[in-house]
mmCIF file of C-alpha atoms in Angstrom:
data_model
loop_
_atom_site.group_PDB
_atom_site.id
_atom_site.type_symbol
_atom_site.label_atom_id
_atom_site.label_comp_id
_atom_site.label_asym_id
_atom_site.label_seq_id
_atom_site.Cartn_x
_atom_site.Cartn_y
_atom_site.Cartn_z
ATOM 1 C CA GLN A 1 13.406 -7.960 -10.927
ATOM 2 C CA VAL A 2 10.736 -6.574 -13.374
ATOM 3 C CA GLN A 3 8.539 -4.003 -11.430
ATOM 4 C CA LEU A 4 6.038 -1.009 -12.362
ATOM 5 C CA VAL A 5 4.965 0.520 -8.456
ATOM 6 C CA GLU A 6 2.179 3.410 -8.520
ATOM 7 C CA SER A 7 2.170 6.429 -6.168
ATOM 8 C CA GLY A 8 0.489 9.532 -5.824
ATOM 9 C CA GLY A 9 -2.761 8.319 -4.980
ATOM 10 C CA GLY A 10 -5.204 10.107 -1.644
ATOM 11 C CA LEU A 11 -7.679 11.300 -0.174
ATOM 12 C CA VAL A 12 -8.904 14.821 -2.049
ATOM 13 C CA GLN A 13 -12.185 17.378 -2.644
ATOM 14 C CA PRO A 14 -13.915 17.142 -5.357
ATOM 15 C CA GLY A 15 -12.350 19.696 -7.933
ATOM 16 C CA GLY A 16 -9.069 19.033 -6.437
ATOM 17 C CA SER A 17 -5.895 17.858 -8.097
ATOM 18 C CA LEU A 18 -3.229 14.623 -7.598
ATOM 19 C CA ARG A 19 -0.321 13.044 -10.046
ATOM 20 C CA LEU A 20 0.088 9.975 -10.397
ATOM 21 C CA SER A 21 3.455 8.064 -10.900
ATOM 22 C CA CYS A 22 4.360 4.969 -12.416
ATOM 23 C CA ALA A 23 8.352 3.831 -11.549
ATOM 24 C CA ALA A 24 9.622 1.111 -13.552
ATOM 25 C CA SER A 25 12.411 -1.016 -12.560
ATOM 26 C CA GLY A 26 14.369 -4.309 -13.674
ATOM 27 C CA PHE A 27 13.485 -3.140 -17.443
ATOM 28 C CA THR A 28 14.121 0.205 -19.021
ATOM 29 C CA LEU A 29 10.126 1.964 -20.485
ATOM 30 C CA ASP A 30 12.177 3.497 -23.819
ATOM 31 C CA PHE A 31 9.895 0.775 -25.514
ATOM 32 C CA TYR A 32 6.876 0.045 -24.194
ATOM 33 C CA ALA A 33 3.636 1.884 -24.201
ATOM 34 C CA ILE A 34 2.009 2.810 -20.730
ATOM 35 C CA GLY A 35 -1.149 2.743 -19.864
ATOM 36 C CA TRP A 36 -3.061 3.921 -17.117
ATOM 37 C CA PHE A 37 -6.629 1.853 -15.687
ATOM 38 C CA ARG A 38 -8.582 1.927 -13.249
ATOM 39 C CA GLN A 39 -11.219 0.097 -11.261
ATOM 40 C CA ALA A 40 -13.938 1.280 -8.850
ATOM 41 C CA PRO A 41 -15.821 -0.950 -6.410
ATOM 42 C CA GLY A 42 -18.151 -2.736 -8.225
ATOM 43 C CA LYS A 43 -17.065 -2.490 -11.620
ATOM 44 C CA GLU A 44 -15.016 -3.623 -14.244
ATOM 45 C CA ARG A 45 -11.663 -2.292 -14.898
ATOM 46 C CA GLU A 46 -11.153 0.503 -17.167
ATOM 47 C CA GLY A 47 -9.019 1.957 -19.704
ATOM 48 C CA VAL A 48 -8.888 5.974 -18.702
ATOM 49 C CA SER A 49 -5.173 6.975 -20.538
ATOM 50 C CA CYS A 50 -2.543 5.717 -22.275
ATOM 51 C CA ILE A 51 0.781 6.994 -23.856
ATOM 52 C CA SER A 52 2.487 4.959 -26.219
ATOM 53 C CA MET A 53 6.554 4.367 -27.059
ATOM 54 C CA GLY A 54 6.681 7.416 -28.960
ATOM 55 C CA GLY A 55 4.579 9.850 -27.329
ATOM 56 C CA SER A 56 1.088 10.048 -28.361
ATOM 57 C CA THR A 57 -1.406 9.630 -26.240
ATOM 58 C CA ASP A 58 -5.095 8.501 -25.662
ATOM 59 C CA TYR A 59 -7.767 9.322 -23.441
ATOM 60 C CA ALA A 60 -10.998 7.787 -22.429
ATOM 61 C CA ASP A 61 -13.782 10.429 -22.772
ATOM 62 C CA SER A 62 -14.579 10.795 -19.348
ATOM 63 C CA VAL A 63 -11.540 12.347 -18.857
ATOM 64 C CA LYS A 64 -10.220 14.270 -21.533
ATOM 65 C CA GLY A 65 -9.798 17.555 -20.561
ATOM 66 C CA ARG A 66 -8.695 16.962 -16.962
ATOM 67 C CA PHE A 67 -6.454 14.531 -17.259
ATOM 68 C CA THR A 68 -2.986 14.579 -18.562
ATOM 69 C CA ILE A 69 -0.253 11.661 -19.006
ATOM 70 C CA SER A 70 3.359 12.100 -19.563
ATOM 71 C CA ARG A 71 6.334 10.689 -19.661
ATOM 72 C CA ASP A 72 9.670 10.936 -18.453
ATOM 73 C CA ASP A 73 12.468 8.104 -19.745
ATOM 74 C CA PHE A 74 15.475 9.315 -18.591
ATOM 75 C CA LYS A 75 13.261 9.039 -15.057
ATOM 76 C CA ASN A 76 11.875 5.540 -16.311
ATOM 77 C CA THR A 77 8.381 7.181 -15.375
ATOM 78 C CA VAL A 78 5.298 7.801 -16.556
ATOM 79 C CA TYR A 79 2.840 10.287 -14.607
ATOM 80 C CA LEU A 80 -0.655 10.742 -14.583
ATOM 81 C CA GLN A 81 -2.148 14.696 -13.863
ATOM 82 C CA MET A 82 -5.262 14.831 -12.610
ATOM 83 C CA ASN A 83 -7.384 18.122 -12.094
ATOM 84 C CA SER A 84 -10.750 18.453 -11.680
ATOM 85 C CA LEU A 85 -11.507 15.471 -10.354
ATOM 86 C CA LYS A 86 -14.946 13.958 -9.512
ATOM 87 C CA PRO A 87 -16.240 11.599 -6.975
ATOM 88 C CA GLU A 88 -17.147 9.259 -9.980
ATOM 89 C CA ASP A 89 -12.891 9.191 -10.035
ATOM 90 C CA THR A 90 -12.501 7.429 -7.423
ATOM 91 C CA ALA A 91 -10.975 4.304 -8.039
ATOM 92 C CA VAL A 92 -7.894 2.194 -7.741
ATOM 93 C CA TYR A 93 -5.215 3.286 -10.034
ATOM 94 C CA TYR A 94 -2.860 0.169 -11.826
ATOM 95 C CA CYS A 95 -0.487 1.473 -14.579
ATOM 96 C CA ALA A 96 0.648 -1.958 -17.326
ATOM 97 C CA ALA A 97 3.268 -1.828 -19.897
ATOM 98 C CA ARG A 98 2.918 -3.699 -23.332
ATOM 99 C CA ARG A 99 5.520 -3.063 -26.112
ATOM 100 C CA ASN A 100 5.522 -0.206 -28.691
ATOM 101 C CA TYR A 101 1.982 1.315 -28.662
ATOM 102 C CA CYS A 102 -1.512 1.554 -26.544
ATOM 103 C CA SER A 103 -4.134 -1.098 -27.056
ATOM 104 C CA GLN A 104 -7.304 -1.258 -25.303
ATOM 105 C CA ASN A 105 -6.639 -5.028 -24.700
ATOM 106 C CA GLN A 106 -5.638 -5.261 -21.438
ATOM 107 C CA ARG A 107 -4.467 -9.010 -21.615
ATOM 108 C CA THR A 108 -2.070 -7.571 -23.902
ATOM 109 C CA TYR A 109 -0.246 -5.796 -21.556
ATOM 110 C CA GLU A 110 2.821 -7.510 -20.331
ATOM 111 C CA TYR A 111 3.890 -6.125 -16.582
ATOM 112 C CA TRP A 112 0.945 -4.494 -14.484
ATOM 113 C CA GLY A 113 1.464 -2.499 -11.276
ATOM 114 C CA GLN A 114 -0.074 -3.294 -7.669
ATOM 115 C CA GLY A 115 -2.413 -0.183 -7.848
ATOM 116 C CA THR A 116 -2.779 2.920 -5.948
ATOM 117 C CA GLN A 117 -6.464 4.378 -4.688
ATOM 118 C CA VAL A 118 -7.865 7.309 -5.379
ATOM 119 C CA THR A 119 -10.590 8.830 -3.222
ATOM 120 C CA VAL A 120 -12.250 12.129 -4.600
ATOM 121 C CA SER A 121 -14.887 13.243 -1.554
ATOM 122 C CA SER A 122 -15.691 16.140 0.248
#
């Protein structure tokens, strides 16, 4: 069964850090790009970061310098390290997989996780 499972979300104070994980099962991530997306209440889902099959990375302007995406193909897992978190980072975070390269077109992603809630609040 092909599956992506996110974990690591939670409640954190402004300025704090969280590390999200996206673990794949039923397929290998070696030939896939993994994107992180988020959806805040009342807003459309937006791209946060992506890492290609070859390790190239991309970030939304709103998270550049604060978030870092990485992959461990041996563990079949992608991570999103989130530092200096702000209240506006509050959202449900999703990971998704597509072949080879990153894309801003969410409809081209084949597999999606169920999401993990991140809440930044004092």
